[in-house]
Tab-separated table of C-alpha atoms in Angstrom:
chain	number	residue	atom	x	y	z
X	22	MET	CA	112.384	102.525	98.259
X	23	VAL	CA	115.673	101.299	99.886
X	24	ASN	CA	118.273	98.649	99.287
X	25	SER	CA	119.724	98.199	102.624
X	26	LYS	CA	122.724	96.688	101.157
X	27	LEU	CA	123.698	99.750	99.714
X	28	PHE	CA	124.842	101.210	103.457
X	29	ALA	CA	127.150	100.090	106.014
X	30	GLN	CA	124.618	101.309	108.421
X	31	ASN	CA	121.023	101.442	107.934
X	32	PRO	CA	119.200	104.480	109.782
X	33	VAL	CA	116.018	103.233	109.455
X	34	ASP	CA	117.221	99.879	111.049
X	35	ASP	CA	118.777	101.753	113.941
X	36	GLY	CA	115.557	104.023	114.352
X	37	GLY	CA	116.840	107.143	112.905
X	38	THR	CA	116.196	110.643	114.295
X	39	PRO	CA	112.657	110.438	116.172
X	40	GLU	CA	109.740	112.549	114.453
X	41	SER	CA	109.319	114.026	117.992
X	42	THR	CA	112.836	115.618	117.367
X	43	TRP	CA	112.006	117.263	114.238
X	44	ARG	CA	108.769	118.500	115.700
X	45	GLU	CA	110.203	119.951	118.539
X	46	TRP	CA	112.739	121.498	116.625
X	47	GLY	CA	109.932	124.300	115.611
X	48	ARG	CA	112.254	125.753	112.563
X	49	SER	CA	109.749	126.799	109.732
X	50	PHE	CA	110.611	127.308	106.021
X	51	PRO	CA	108.979	130.005	103.519
X	52	GLU	CA	106.231	128.513	101.458
X	53	LEU	CA	107.413	127.010	98.167
X	54	ASP	CA	105.344	129.511	95.360
X	55	LEU	CA	104.420	127.626	92.414
X	56	THR	CA	103.630	130.865	90.564
X	57	GLY	CA	105.227	130.531	87.083
X	58	CYS	CA	105.210	126.456	86.898
X	59	SER	CA	103.222	125.299	84.330
X	60	ARG	CA	104.587	121.445	84.334
X	61	LEU	CA	105.872	119.540	87.021
X	62	ILE	CA	107.932	116.610	86.315
X	63	ILE	CA	108.782	114.712	89.561
X	64	VAL	CA	111.750	112.260	89.089
X	65	ALA	CA	111.442	109.099	91.453
X	66	PRO	CA	114.498	106.729	91.778
X	67	HIS	CA	111.969	103.898	92.956
X	68	PRO	CA	108.220	103.460	92.700
X	69	ASP	CA	106.770	104.964	96.170
X	70	ASP	CA	109.508	108.094	96.079
X	71	GLU	CA	107.214	110.073	94.104
X	72	ILE	CA	104.404	109.847	96.907
X	73	LEU	CA	106.224	109.560	99.942
X	74	GLY	CA	108.490	112.886	98.877
X	75	LEU	CA	105.828	115.021	96.842
X	76	GLY	CA	102.743	113.392	96.667
X	77	GLY	CA	100.894	116.344	98.377
X	78	THR	CA	102.892	118.659	96.193
X	79	ALA	CA	101.557	116.639	93.023
X	80	LEU	CA	98.204	116.823	94.303
X	81	LEU	CA	98.055	120.732	94.779
X	82	ALA	CA	99.669	121.313	91.609
X	83	THR	CA	97.200	119.334	89.545
X	84	LEU	CA	94.211	120.823	91.498
X	85	SER	CA	96.085	124.217	90.282
X	86	GLY	CA	95.917	123.554	86.761
X	87	ILE	CA	99.648	122.533	86.328
X	88	ASN	CA	100.448	119.715	84.108
X	89	VAL	CA	102.147	117.078	86.423
X	90	GLN	CA	104.128	113.716	85.233
X	91	VAL	CA	105.813	111.336	87.450
X	92	VAL	CA	109.015	109.753	85.978
X	93	SER	CA	110.098	106.643	87.710
X	94	VAL	CA	113.540	105.637	87.075
X	95	THR	CA	113.665	101.851	88.122
X	96	ASP	CA	111.232	99.308	89.275
X	97	GLY	CA	112.267	98.871	92.535
X	98	GLY	CA	113.390	95.519	92.445
X	99	ALA	CA	116.205	95.269	94.740
X	100	SER	CA	114.231	96.313	97.915
X	101	HIS	CA	114.256	92.663	99.321
X	102	PRO	CA	117.586	91.434	98.221
X	103	ASP	CA	117.326	88.140	100.174
X	104	SER	CA	113.887	87.420	100.307
X	105	PRO	CA	112.802	83.492	100.475
X	106	THR	CA	109.277	84.942	99.246
X	107	VAL	CA	109.722	87.204	96.250
X	108	THR	CA	112.076	87.106	93.331
X	109	GLN	CA	113.376	90.366	91.778
X	110	PRO	CA	110.874	90.343	88.943
X	111	GLU	CA	107.824	89.489	90.886
X	112	MET	CA	108.847	92.456	92.958
X	113	GLU	CA	109.409	94.613	90.317
X	114	ARG	CA	105.648	93.938	89.209
X	115	ARG	CA	104.296	94.359	92.507
X	116	ARG	CA	106.127	97.841	92.730
X	117	ARG	CA	104.896	99.101	89.262
X	118	SER	CA	101.597	98.000	90.416
X	119	GLU	CA	101.538	99.833	93.632
X	120	SER	CA	102.876	102.839	92.019
X	121	ASP	CA	100.106	102.878	89.221
X	122	ARG	CA	97.430	102.288	91.848
X	123	ALA	CA	99.033	105.083	94.230
X	124	ALA	CA	98.936	107.519	91.134
X	125	ARG	CA	95.079	106.809	90.507
X	126	ALA	CA	94.406	107.284	94.112
X	127	LEU	CA	95.830	110.876	94.062
X	128	GLY	CA	94.479	111.762	90.876
X	129	ILE	CA	97.882	112.112	88.863
X	130	PRO	CA	99.066	110.257	85.519
X	131	THR	CA	100.238	106.887	85.603
X	132	PRO	CA	104.210	107.096	85.815
X	133	VAL	CA	106.892	106.938	83.088
X	134	ARG	CA	108.695	104.114	83.874
X	135	LEU	CA	112.435	104.189	82.720
X	136	SER	CA	113.336	100.497	84.100
X	137	ILE	CA	116.874	101.238	84.885
X	138	PRO	CA	118.380	98.675	87.074
X	139	ASP	CA	117.574	99.320	90.829
X	140	GLY	CA	120.894	99.865	92.597
X	141	LYS	CA	122.612	100.837	89.447
X	142	ILE	CA	121.570	104.334	88.550
X	143	GLY	CA	125.059	105.651	89.010
X	144	GLU	CA	126.562	103.462	86.696
X	145	ASN	CA	123.648	104.580	84.209
X	146	ARG	CA	123.759	108.404	85.007
X	147	GLN	CA	124.429	109.643	81.329
X	148	GLU	CA	121.400	107.254	79.963
X	149	LEU	CA	119.211	108.849	82.626
X	150	THR	CA	120.488	112.447	82.019
X	151	ASP	CA	119.652	111.959	78.426
X	152	ARG	CA	116.489	110.383	78.843
X	153	LEU	CA	115.364	113.006	81.376
X	154	SER	CA	116.395	115.625	78.809
X	155	SER	CA	114.342	114.264	76.332
X	156	ILE	CA	111.268	114.076	78.654
X	157	LEU	CA	112.124	117.548	79.336
X	158	GLY	CA	112.470	118.809	75.736
X	159	ASP	CA	113.390	122.197	74.900
X	160	SER	CA	111.690	123.777	78.052
X	161	SER	CA	112.078	126.471	80.048
X	162	ALA	CA	111.482	128.109	83.566
X	163	ASP	CA	108.056	127.480	83.515
X	164	THR	CA	108.997	123.429	83.561
X	165	TRP	CA	110.110	122.445	87.009
X	166	CYS	CA	111.859	119.081	87.581
X	167	ALA	CA	111.617	117.594	90.964
X	168	SER	CA	114.102	115.043	92.028
X	169	THR	CA	115.656	113.453	95.026
X	170	TRP	CA	118.114	115.700	96.623
X	171	ARG	CA	121.754	115.165	95.435
X	172	GLY	CA	122.827	114.957	99.253
X	173	ASP	CA	120.179	112.531	100.270
X	174	GLY	CA	122.627	109.702	101.611
X	175	HIS	CA	121.322	107.053	99.307
X	176	PRO	CA	122.913	106.428	96.081
X	177	ASP	CA	120.388	105.925	93.739
X	178	HIS	CA	118.777	108.965	95.343
X	179	GLU	CA	121.974	111.057	94.811
X	180	ALA	CA	122.703	109.578	91.200
X	181	THR	CA	119.127	110.700	90.048
X	182	GLY	CA	119.325	114.031	91.702
X	183	ASP	CA	122.612	114.624	89.744
X	184	ALA	CA	121.119	113.603	86.492
X	185	ALA	CA	118.008	115.757	86.794
X	186	ALA	CA	120.214	118.643	87.503
X	187	ARG	CA	122.355	117.828	84.553
X	188	ALA	CA	119.127	117.563	82.437
X	189	CYS	CA	117.760	120.872	83.936
X	190	ALA	CA	120.746	122.559	82.734
X	191	ASP	CA	120.718	120.937	79.251
X	192	THR	CA	117.025	122.121	78.910
X	193	GLY	CA	116.785	125.340	80.855
X	194	SER	CA	114.215	123.872	83.116
X	195	ARG	CA	113.907	124.497	86.887
X	196	LEU	CA	115.612	122.067	89.168
X	197	ILE	CA	114.056	121.722	92.799
X	198	GLU	CA	115.011	118.674	95.014
X	199	TYR	CA	113.204	116.924	97.652
X	200	PRO	CA	114.849	114.904	100.481
X	201	ILE	CA	113.540	111.407	101.644
X	202	TRP	CA	116.240	109.394	103.128
X	203	ALA	CA	117.797	112.489	105.122
X	204	TRP	CA	114.925	112.687	107.494
X	205	HIS	CA	116.460	109.300	108.826
X	206	TRP	CA	119.900	110.225	109.217
X	207	ALA	CA	120.092	113.876	109.642
X	208	ALA	CA	119.153	115.676	112.748
X	209	PRO	CA	117.876	119.459	113.111
X	210	ASP	CA	120.594	122.163	111.961
X	211	HIS	CA	122.783	119.242	110.613
X	212	ALA	CA	125.732	121.180	108.515
X	213	ALA	CA	125.356	119.036	105.673
X	214	VAL	CA	121.723	119.806	104.953
X	215	PRO	CA	121.018	123.286	102.905
X	216	TRP	CA	118.389	124.473	105.079
X	217	GLU	CA	118.859	127.934	103.727
X	218	ARG	CA	117.087	126.537	100.305
X	219	ALA	CA	114.420	124.808	102.396
X	220	ARG	CA	110.836	125.723	101.367
X	221	ARG	CA	107.748	124.074	102.804
X	222	VAL	CA	104.256	123.046	101.130
X	223	THR	CA	101.606	122.905	103.743
X	224	LEU	CA	99.185	120.274	103.038
X	225	PRO	CA	95.474	120.668	103.791
X	226	PRO	CA	93.678	117.978	105.596
X	227	ASP	CA	92.106	116.702	102.529
X	228	VAL	CA	95.311	116.627	100.809
X	229	GLN	CA	97.036	114.699	103.526
X	230	ALA	CA	94.214	112.005	103.401
X	231	ALA	CA	94.836	111.656	100.022
X	232	LYS	CA	98.449	111.140	100.263
X	233	SER	CA	97.906	108.634	103.062
X	234	VAL	CA	95.493	106.616	100.955
X	235	ALA	CA	98.099	106.456	98.132
X	236	THR	CA	100.763	105.579	100.502
X	237	ASN	CA	98.877	102.540	101.817
X	238	GLU	CA	98.933	101.124	98.270
X	239	PHE	CA	102.983	100.199	98.935
X	240	THR	CA	102.356	97.395	100.838
X	241	SER	CA	105.330	95.465	99.587
X	242	GLN	CA	107.345	98.336	101.526
X	243	ILE	CA	105.377	99.176	104.495
X	244	ALA	CA	103.953	95.440	105.561
X	245	PRO	CA	106.172	92.357	105.879
X	246	LEU	CA	106.121	89.907	103.037
X	247	SER	CA	106.459	86.858	105.337
X	248	ASP	CA	107.621	86.215	108.947
X	249	HIS	CA	111.028	85.665	107.414
X	250	PRO	CA	113.468	88.645	108.491
X	251	ALA	CA	114.912	89.367	104.922
X	252	ASP	CA	110.930	90.055	104.261
X	253	ALA	CA	110.561	92.846	106.838
X	254	PRO	CA	109.024	96.154	105.927
X	255	ILE	CA	111.612	98.299	104.295
X	256	LEU	CA	109.715	101.591	105.862
X	257	PRO	CA	108.274	100.451	109.421
X	258	ARG	CA	105.754	103.023	111.394
X	259	HIS	CA	108.614	105.130	112.967
X	260	ALA	CA	110.322	105.791	109.476
X	261	MET	CA	106.678	106.545	107.521
X	262	GLU	CA	105.955	109.021	110.588
X	263	ARG	CA	109.014	111.137	109.242
X	264	LEU	CA	107.279	111.046	105.701
X	265	LEU	CA	103.703	111.823	106.178
X	266	ARG	CA	103.833	115.199	107.794
X	267	PRO	CA	101.326	117.810	107.118
X	268	TYR	CA	103.840	119.179	105.041
X	269	GLU	CA	106.504	118.442	102.435
X	270	THR	CA	109.922	120.040	102.112
X	271	VAL	CA	112.135	120.809	98.829
X	272	PHE	CA	115.224	122.804	98.435
X	273	VAL	CA	115.311	125.189	95.749
């Protein structure tokens, strides 16, 4: 999910805001109402964002009869740029395979893969906008496009959110945004986060379990590739705690 070279300071490496702090905050948000959504397109900058950010929502939508499709923008090859163990093409193959297995575990369709270069979504923003517009088609408000939040703090996440917003404006689809990176660097009541637009999707225990099984497929990101420091997990345990809650959050 993350290319730490893109950041002057990596909040995951520094620990980030502890999940206990988020739990103690105690703020609740209105539940997201999926009424009126007949088609949900989930746009993921990297293979795993779709599951970590909205895996539970995707499963609930599927169970409700909503047509769910994931669009994976990159193949995630830049996650371990200095690895002595895995080349970028091999990492891309691994991450595509992990994402396919996670989709099967969750019971959603295999993602559509655009294979835009990892770390360079901003440079290819217009191409992404055009391709998302084509996928969304001449739709209406019953087609929802869920993308990473435009203020998430990760360049690829923000560029993807911006392209999705433009595509929704072009097609008439409804945009919703999901934060991922923000849970690491933000804190309760952080002024940069649009909490007034936040909605909650409560995940029943069986949906939580299915999301956990799907998440465990991403071994290239949650487990070390080797003992070399450059092969350390991108998503250590303390980061995963913030992404495997009994609910998911979106901005509407």
